[in-house]
Short mmCIF file of C-alpha atoms in Angstrom, two decimals:
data_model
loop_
_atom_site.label_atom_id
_atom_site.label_comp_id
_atom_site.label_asym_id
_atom_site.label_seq_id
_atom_site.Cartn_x
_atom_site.Cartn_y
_atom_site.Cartn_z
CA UNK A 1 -7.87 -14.71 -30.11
CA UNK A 2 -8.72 -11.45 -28.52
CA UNK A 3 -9.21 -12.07 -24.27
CA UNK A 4 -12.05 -9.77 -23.20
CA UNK A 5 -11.76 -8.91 -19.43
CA UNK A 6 -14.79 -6.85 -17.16
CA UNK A 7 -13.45 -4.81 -14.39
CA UNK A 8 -15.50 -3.47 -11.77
CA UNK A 9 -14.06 -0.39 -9.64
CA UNK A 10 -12.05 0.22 -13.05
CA UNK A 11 -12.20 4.32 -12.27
CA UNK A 12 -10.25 3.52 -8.68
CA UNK A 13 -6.31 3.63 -8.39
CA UNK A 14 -6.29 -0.16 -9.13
CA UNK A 15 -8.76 -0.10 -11.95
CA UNK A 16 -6.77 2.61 -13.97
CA UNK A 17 -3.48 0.32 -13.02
CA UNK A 18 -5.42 -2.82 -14.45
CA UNK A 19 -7.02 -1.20 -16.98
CA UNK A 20 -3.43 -0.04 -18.53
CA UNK A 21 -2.00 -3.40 -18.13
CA UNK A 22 -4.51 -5.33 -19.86
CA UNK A 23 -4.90 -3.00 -22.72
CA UNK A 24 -1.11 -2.82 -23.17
CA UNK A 25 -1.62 -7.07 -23.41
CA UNK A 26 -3.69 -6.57 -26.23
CA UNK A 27 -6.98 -7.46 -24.14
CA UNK A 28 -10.63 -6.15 -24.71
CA UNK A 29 -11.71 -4.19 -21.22
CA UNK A 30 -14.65 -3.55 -20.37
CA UNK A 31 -15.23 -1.76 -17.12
CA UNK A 32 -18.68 -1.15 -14.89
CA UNK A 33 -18.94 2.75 -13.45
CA UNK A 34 -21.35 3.79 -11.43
CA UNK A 35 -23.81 6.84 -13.09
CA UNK A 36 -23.46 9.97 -11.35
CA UNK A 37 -23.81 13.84 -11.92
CA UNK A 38 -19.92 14.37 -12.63
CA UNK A 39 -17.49 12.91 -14.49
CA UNK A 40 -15.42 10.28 -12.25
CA UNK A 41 -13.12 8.94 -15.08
CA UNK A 42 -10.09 10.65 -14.65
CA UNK A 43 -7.96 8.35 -14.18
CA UNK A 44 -8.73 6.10 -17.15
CA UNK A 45 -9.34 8.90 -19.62
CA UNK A 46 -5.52 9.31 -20.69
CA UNK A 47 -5.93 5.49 -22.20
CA UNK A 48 -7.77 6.76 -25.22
CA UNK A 49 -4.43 8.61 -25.80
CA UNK A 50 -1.82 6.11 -24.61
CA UNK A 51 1.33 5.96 -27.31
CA UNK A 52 2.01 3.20 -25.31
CA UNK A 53 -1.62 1.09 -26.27
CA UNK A 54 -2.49 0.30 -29.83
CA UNK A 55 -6.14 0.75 -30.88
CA UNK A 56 -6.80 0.69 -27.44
CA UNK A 57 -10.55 -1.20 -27.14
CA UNK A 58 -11.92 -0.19 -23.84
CA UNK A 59 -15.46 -0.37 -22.93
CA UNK A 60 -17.60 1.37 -20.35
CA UNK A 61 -20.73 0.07 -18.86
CA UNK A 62 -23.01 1.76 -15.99
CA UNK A 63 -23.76 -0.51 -13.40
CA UNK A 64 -23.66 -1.12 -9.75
CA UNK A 65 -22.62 -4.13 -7.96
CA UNK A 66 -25.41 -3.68 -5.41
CA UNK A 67 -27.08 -4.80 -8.25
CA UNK A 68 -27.37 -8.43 -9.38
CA UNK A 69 -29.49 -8.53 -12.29
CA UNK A 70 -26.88 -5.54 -13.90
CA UNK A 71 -24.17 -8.12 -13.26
CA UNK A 72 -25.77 -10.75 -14.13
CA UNK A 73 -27.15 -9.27 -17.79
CA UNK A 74 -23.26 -7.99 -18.29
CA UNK A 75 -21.51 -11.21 -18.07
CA UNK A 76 -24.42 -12.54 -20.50
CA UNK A 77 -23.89 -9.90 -22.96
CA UNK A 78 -20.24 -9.41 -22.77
CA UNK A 79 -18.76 -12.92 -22.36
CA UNK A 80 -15.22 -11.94 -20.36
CA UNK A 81 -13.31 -14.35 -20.16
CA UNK A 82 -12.07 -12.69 -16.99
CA UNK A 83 -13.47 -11.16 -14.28
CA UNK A 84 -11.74 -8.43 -12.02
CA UNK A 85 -13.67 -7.91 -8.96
CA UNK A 86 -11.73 -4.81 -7.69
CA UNK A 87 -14.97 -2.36 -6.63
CA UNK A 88 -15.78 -2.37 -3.06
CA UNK A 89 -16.63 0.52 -0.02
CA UNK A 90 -12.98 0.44 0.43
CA UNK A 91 -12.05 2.95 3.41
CA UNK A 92 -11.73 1.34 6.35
CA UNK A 93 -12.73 4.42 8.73
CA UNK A 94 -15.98 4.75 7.03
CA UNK A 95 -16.96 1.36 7.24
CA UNK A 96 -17.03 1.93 10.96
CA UNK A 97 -19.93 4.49 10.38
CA UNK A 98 -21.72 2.68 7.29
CA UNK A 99 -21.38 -0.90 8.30
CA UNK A 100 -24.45 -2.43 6.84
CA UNK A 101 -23.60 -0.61 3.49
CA UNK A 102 -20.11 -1.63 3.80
CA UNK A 103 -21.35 -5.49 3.66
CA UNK A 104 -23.84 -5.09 1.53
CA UNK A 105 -21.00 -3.74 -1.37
CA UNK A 106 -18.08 -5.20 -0.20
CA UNK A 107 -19.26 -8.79 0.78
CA UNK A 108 -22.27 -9.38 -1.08
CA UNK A 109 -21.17 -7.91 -4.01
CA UNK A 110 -18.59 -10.77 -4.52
CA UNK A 111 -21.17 -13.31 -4.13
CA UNK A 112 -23.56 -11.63 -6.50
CA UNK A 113 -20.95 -11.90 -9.21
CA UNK A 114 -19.54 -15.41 -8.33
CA UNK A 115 -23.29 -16.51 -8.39
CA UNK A 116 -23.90 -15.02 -12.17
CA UNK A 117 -20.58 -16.65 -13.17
CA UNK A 118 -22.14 -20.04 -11.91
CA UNK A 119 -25.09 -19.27 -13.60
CA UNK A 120 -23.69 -18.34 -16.89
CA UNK A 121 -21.28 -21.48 -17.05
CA UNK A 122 -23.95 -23.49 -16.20
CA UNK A 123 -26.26 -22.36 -19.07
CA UNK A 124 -23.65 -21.90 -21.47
CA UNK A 125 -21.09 -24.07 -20.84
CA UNK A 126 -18.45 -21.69 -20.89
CA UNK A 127 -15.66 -20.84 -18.33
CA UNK A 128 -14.87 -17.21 -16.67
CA UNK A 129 -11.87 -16.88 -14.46
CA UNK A 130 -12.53 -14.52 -11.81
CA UNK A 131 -10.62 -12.46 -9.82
CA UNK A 132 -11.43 -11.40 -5.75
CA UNK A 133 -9.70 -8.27 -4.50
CA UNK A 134 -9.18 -9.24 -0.85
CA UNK A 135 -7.23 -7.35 1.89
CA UNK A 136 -4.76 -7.69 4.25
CA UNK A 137 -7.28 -6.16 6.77
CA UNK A 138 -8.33 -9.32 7.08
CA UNK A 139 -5.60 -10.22 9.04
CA UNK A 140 -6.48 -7.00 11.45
CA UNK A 141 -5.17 -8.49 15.04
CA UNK A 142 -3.16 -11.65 13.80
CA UNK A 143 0.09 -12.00 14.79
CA UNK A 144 2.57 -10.50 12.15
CA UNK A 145 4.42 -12.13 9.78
CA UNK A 146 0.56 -12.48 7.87
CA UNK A 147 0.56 -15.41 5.21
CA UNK A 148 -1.64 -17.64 2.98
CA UNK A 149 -2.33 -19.95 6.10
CA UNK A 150 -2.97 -17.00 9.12
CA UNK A 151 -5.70 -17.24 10.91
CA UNK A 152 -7.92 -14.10 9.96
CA UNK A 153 -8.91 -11.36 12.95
CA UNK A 154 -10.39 -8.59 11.31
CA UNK A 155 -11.20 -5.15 13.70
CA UNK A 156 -13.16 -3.48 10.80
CA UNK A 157 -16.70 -3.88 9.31
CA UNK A 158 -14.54 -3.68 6.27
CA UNK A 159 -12.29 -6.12 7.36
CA UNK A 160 -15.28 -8.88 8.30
CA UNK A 161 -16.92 -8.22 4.46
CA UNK A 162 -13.76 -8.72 2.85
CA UNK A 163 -13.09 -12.28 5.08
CA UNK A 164 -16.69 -13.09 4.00
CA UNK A 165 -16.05 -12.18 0.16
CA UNK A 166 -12.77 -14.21 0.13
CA UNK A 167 -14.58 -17.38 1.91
CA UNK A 168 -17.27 -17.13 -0.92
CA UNK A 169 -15.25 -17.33 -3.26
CA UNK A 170 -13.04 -20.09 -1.72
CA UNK A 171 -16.19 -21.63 -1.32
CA UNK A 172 -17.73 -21.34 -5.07
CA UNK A 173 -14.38 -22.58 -6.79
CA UNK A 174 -14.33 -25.65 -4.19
CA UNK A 175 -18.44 -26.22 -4.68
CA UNK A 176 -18.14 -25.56 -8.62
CA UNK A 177 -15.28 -25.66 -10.25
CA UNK A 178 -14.88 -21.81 -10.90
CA UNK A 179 -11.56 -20.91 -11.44
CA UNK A 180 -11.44 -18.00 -8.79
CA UNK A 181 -8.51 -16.58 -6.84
CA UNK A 182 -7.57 -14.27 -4.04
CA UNK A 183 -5.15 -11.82 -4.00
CA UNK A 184 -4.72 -11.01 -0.57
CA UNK A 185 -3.32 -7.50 -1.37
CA UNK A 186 -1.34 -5.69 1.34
CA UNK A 187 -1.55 -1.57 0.98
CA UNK A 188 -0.74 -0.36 -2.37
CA UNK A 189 -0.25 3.13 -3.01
CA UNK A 190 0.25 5.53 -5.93
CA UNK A 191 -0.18 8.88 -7.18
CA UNK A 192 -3.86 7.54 -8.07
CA UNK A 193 -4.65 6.83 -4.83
CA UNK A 194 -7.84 8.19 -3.49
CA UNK A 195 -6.95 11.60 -1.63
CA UNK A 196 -8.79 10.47 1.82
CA UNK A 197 -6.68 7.73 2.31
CA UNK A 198 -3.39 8.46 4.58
CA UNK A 199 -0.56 8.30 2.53
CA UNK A 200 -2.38 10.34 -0.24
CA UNK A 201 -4.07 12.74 2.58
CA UNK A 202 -0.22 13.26 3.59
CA UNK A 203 1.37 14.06 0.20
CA UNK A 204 -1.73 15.69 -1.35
CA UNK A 205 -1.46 17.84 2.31
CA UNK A 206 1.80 18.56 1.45
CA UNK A 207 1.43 20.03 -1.63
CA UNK A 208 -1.32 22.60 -0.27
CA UNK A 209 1.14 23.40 2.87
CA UNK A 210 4.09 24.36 0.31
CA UNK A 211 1.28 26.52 -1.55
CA UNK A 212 0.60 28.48 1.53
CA UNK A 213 -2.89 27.40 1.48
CA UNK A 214 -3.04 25.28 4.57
CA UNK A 215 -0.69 24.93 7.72
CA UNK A 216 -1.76 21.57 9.07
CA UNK A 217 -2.56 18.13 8.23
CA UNK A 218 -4.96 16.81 10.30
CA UNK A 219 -3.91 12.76 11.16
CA UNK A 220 -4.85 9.92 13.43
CA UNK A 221 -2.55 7.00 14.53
CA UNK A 222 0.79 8.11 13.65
CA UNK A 223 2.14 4.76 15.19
CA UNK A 224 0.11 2.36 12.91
CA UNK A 225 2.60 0.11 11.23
CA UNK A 226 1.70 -0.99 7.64
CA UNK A 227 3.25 -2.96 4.74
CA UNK A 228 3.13 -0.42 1.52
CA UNK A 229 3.92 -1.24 -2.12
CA UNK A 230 3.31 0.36 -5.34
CA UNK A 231 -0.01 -0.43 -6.92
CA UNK A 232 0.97 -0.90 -10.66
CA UNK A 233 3.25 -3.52 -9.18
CA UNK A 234 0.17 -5.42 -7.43
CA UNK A 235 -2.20 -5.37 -10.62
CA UNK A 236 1.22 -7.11 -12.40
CA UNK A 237 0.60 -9.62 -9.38
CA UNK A 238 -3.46 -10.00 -9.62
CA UNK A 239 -2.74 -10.59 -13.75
CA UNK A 240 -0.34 -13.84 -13.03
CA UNK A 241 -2.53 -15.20 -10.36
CA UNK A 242 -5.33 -15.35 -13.25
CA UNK A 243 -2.93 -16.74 -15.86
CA UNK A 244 -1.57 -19.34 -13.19
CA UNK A 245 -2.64 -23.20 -14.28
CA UNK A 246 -4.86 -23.21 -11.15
CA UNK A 247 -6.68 -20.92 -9.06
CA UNK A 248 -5.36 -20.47 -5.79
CA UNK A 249 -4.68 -17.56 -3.16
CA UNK A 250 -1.83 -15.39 -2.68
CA UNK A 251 -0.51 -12.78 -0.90
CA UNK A 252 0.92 -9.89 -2.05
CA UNK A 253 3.35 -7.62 0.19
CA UNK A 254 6.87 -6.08 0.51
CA UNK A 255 7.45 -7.71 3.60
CA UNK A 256 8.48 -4.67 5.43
CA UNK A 257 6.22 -2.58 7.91
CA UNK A 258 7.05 1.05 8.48
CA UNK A 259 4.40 3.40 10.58
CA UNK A 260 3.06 6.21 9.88
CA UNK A 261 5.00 8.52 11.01
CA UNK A 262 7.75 7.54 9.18
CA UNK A 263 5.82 8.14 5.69
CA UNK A 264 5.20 11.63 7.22
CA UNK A 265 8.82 12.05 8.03
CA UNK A 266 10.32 10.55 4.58
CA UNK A 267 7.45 12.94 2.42
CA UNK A 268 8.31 16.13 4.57
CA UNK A 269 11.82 15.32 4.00
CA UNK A 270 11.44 14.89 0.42
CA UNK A 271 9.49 18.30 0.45
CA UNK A 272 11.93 19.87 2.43
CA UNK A 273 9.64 20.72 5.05
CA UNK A 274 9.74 20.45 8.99
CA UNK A 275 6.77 17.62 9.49
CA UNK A 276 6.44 18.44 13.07
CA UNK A 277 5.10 22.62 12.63
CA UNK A 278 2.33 20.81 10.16
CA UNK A 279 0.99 17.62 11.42
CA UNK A 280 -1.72 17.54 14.11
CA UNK A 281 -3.56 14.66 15.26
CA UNK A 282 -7.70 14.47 15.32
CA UNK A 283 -9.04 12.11 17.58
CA UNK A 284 -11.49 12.00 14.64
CA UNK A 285 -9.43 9.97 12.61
CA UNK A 286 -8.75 6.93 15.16
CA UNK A 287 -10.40 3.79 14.25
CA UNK A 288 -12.95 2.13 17.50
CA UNK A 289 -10.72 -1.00 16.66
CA UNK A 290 -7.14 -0.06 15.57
CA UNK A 291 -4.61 -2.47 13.46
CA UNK A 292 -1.41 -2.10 14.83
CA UNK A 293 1.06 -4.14 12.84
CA UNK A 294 0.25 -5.65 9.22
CA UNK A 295 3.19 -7.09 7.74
CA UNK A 296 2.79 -9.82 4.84
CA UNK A 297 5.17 -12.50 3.19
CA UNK A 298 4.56 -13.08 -0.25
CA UNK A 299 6.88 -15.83 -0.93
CA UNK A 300 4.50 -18.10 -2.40
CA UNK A 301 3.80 -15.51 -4.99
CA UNK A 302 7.49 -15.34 -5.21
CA UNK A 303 7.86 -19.04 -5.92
CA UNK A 304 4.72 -19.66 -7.93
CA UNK A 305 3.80 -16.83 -9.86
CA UNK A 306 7.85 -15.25 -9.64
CA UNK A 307 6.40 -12.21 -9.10
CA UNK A 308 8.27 -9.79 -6.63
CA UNK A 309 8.13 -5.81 -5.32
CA UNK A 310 10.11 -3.85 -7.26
CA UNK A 311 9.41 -0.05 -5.71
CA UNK A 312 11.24 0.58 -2.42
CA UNK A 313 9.57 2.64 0.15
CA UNK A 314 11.75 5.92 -0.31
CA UNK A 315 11.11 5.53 -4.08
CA UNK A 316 7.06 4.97 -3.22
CA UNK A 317 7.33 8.35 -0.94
CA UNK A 318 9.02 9.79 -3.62
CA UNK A 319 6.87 9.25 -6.50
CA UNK A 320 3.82 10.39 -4.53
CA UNK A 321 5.40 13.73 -2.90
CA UNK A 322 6.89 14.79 -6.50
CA UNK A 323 3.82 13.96 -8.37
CA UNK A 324 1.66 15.61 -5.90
CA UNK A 325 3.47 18.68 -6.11
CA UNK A 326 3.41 18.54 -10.13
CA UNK A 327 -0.35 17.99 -9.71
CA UNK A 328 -0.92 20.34 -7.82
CA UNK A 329 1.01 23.47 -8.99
CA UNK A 330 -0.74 22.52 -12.51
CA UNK A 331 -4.01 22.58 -10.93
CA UNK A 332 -3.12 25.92 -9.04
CA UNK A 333 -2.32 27.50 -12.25
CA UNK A 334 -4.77 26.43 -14.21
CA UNK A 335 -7.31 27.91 -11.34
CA UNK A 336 -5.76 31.49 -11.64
CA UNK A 337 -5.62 30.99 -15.34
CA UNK A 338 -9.54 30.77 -15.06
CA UNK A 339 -10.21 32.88 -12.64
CA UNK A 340 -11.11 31.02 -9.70
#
């Protein structure tokens, strides 16, 4: 039998990842997009085409997860048998200057979802596995090596909706029997990663520089320390956790911590470029409440799920710089080509 899964944020870098790997399982997706005046499906429309994914059944739906009755009416209609819950106001920065929106997306819209689940399995008796995208910025201040038992200390609006979401659904799997989990997921990057987020912001900035188009990248903390991996790796992760005989939390991580400035020096390097004639730091960019050191040990996901990081951190610098560049000069020619 066919399993249908619904994936909200499915147009975001870990959508598209998802998306791919359930389609490639043979699943039925069905993703939720917001409706808006352009196109935002690029990075799901090359599925249609994927040699790699047979009469590939995927499934858009506009809705909004500010919205309960669309969720709500969804699960009714479609019947998933899994739920995905990766959509959220995910930049940290801006949740400093949209807080209340950032809660109202981010934390209620877990509980809006988890709360249709218990209403649909309560009227029709049948059982969705569901899925909470949670952060390791919910560990903000906590003392580093994070894990499944640290004590949360988030220094973000972001951060506090994403503790709330992951105690709701702790909470509604404890108080009804839903089979949810949480993937505590420590930075994942990719080539699909949104371009105002720093490692992106760096190799998309790159790119440009090389062109001759721009001479700086504009930056904040250069001496934040983070834990990056490779997203396709992480949706691998999120898929066991929902195939595991019972729902529990994990985190997901490399277990090494390298700053920011050392991303900028490995993707100059890799460009061949001198980082410091091109990097300049905007006060701008600083959070009111930095993170200083996230570093996460995933060896229960290790031991229970026998998942583990694959990607290196040169090779993740690598990847992004070289497909940024291929992006890019593709984009630039196409421009000319047309006239722009």
């Amino acid at each position: 039998m066919t399993k249908k899964a619904l994936i909200t944020g499915i147009t975001g870098q870990d959508g598209s990842y998802l998306a791919e790997l359930l389609l490639q399982k043979g699943y039925e997706v069905h993703g939720i997009v917001r409706r808006a005046s352009t196109f935002n499906t690029s990075r799901i429309d090359h599925l249609y085409q994927d040699p790699h994914i047979i009469n590939a059944k995927l499934f858009l739906h506009y809705g909004d997860i500010g919205d309960a009755n669309t969720i709500r009416t969804l699960i009714y209609k479609l019947e998933p048998d899994e739920i995905y819950h990766l959509a959220a106001q995910s930049h940290v920065r801006v949740s400093f200057d949209l807080p209340e929106y950032t809660a109202n997306i981010t934390g209620l819209g877990t509980l809006r979802i988890l709360d249709a689940i218990k209403d649909y399995t309560e009227h029709t008796g049948k059982k969705v596995k569901f899925y909470q995208a949670s952060s390791s910025e919910m560990f903000g201040a906590a003392p580093a090596p994070q894990n499944e038992t640290t004590p949360f200390y988030p220094r973000s609006p972001y951060g506090a909706a994403k503790v709330f979401a992951y105690h709701t659904t702790v909470n509604y799997r404890e108080s009804y029997g839903i089979f949810a989990v949480n993937g505590i997921l420590f930075n994942h990057e990719s080539p699909r990663r949104g371009e105002t987020f720093v490692t992106r912001k760096i190799t998309r900035g790159i790119a440009r520089v090389k062109a001759g188009l721009d001479k700086k990248i504009y930056l904040g903390n250069l001496d934040a320390r983070r834990d990056w991996g490779y997203a396709p790796e992480y949706m691998e992760a999120a898929w066991r956790m929902m195939q595991h005989e019972s729902p529990e939390d994990f985190v997901i991580a490399t277990g090494e911590t390298h700053s920011v400035k050392e991303f900028v020096e490995a993707a100059f390097k890799r460009a061949g470029l001198d980082w410091k004639e091109h990097i300049a730091i905007d006060p701008k960019f600083f959070r009111p409440a930095e993170v200083n050191t996230l570093i996460g040990d995933a060896s229960k996901a290790k031991k229970t799920l026998g998942w583990s990081p694959k990607v290196t951190f040169p090779e993740l610098v690598k990847i992004m710089v070289d497909a940024d560049a291929t992006l890019f000069s593709s984009e630039h020619r196409d421009a000319h080509r047309f006239g722009a």
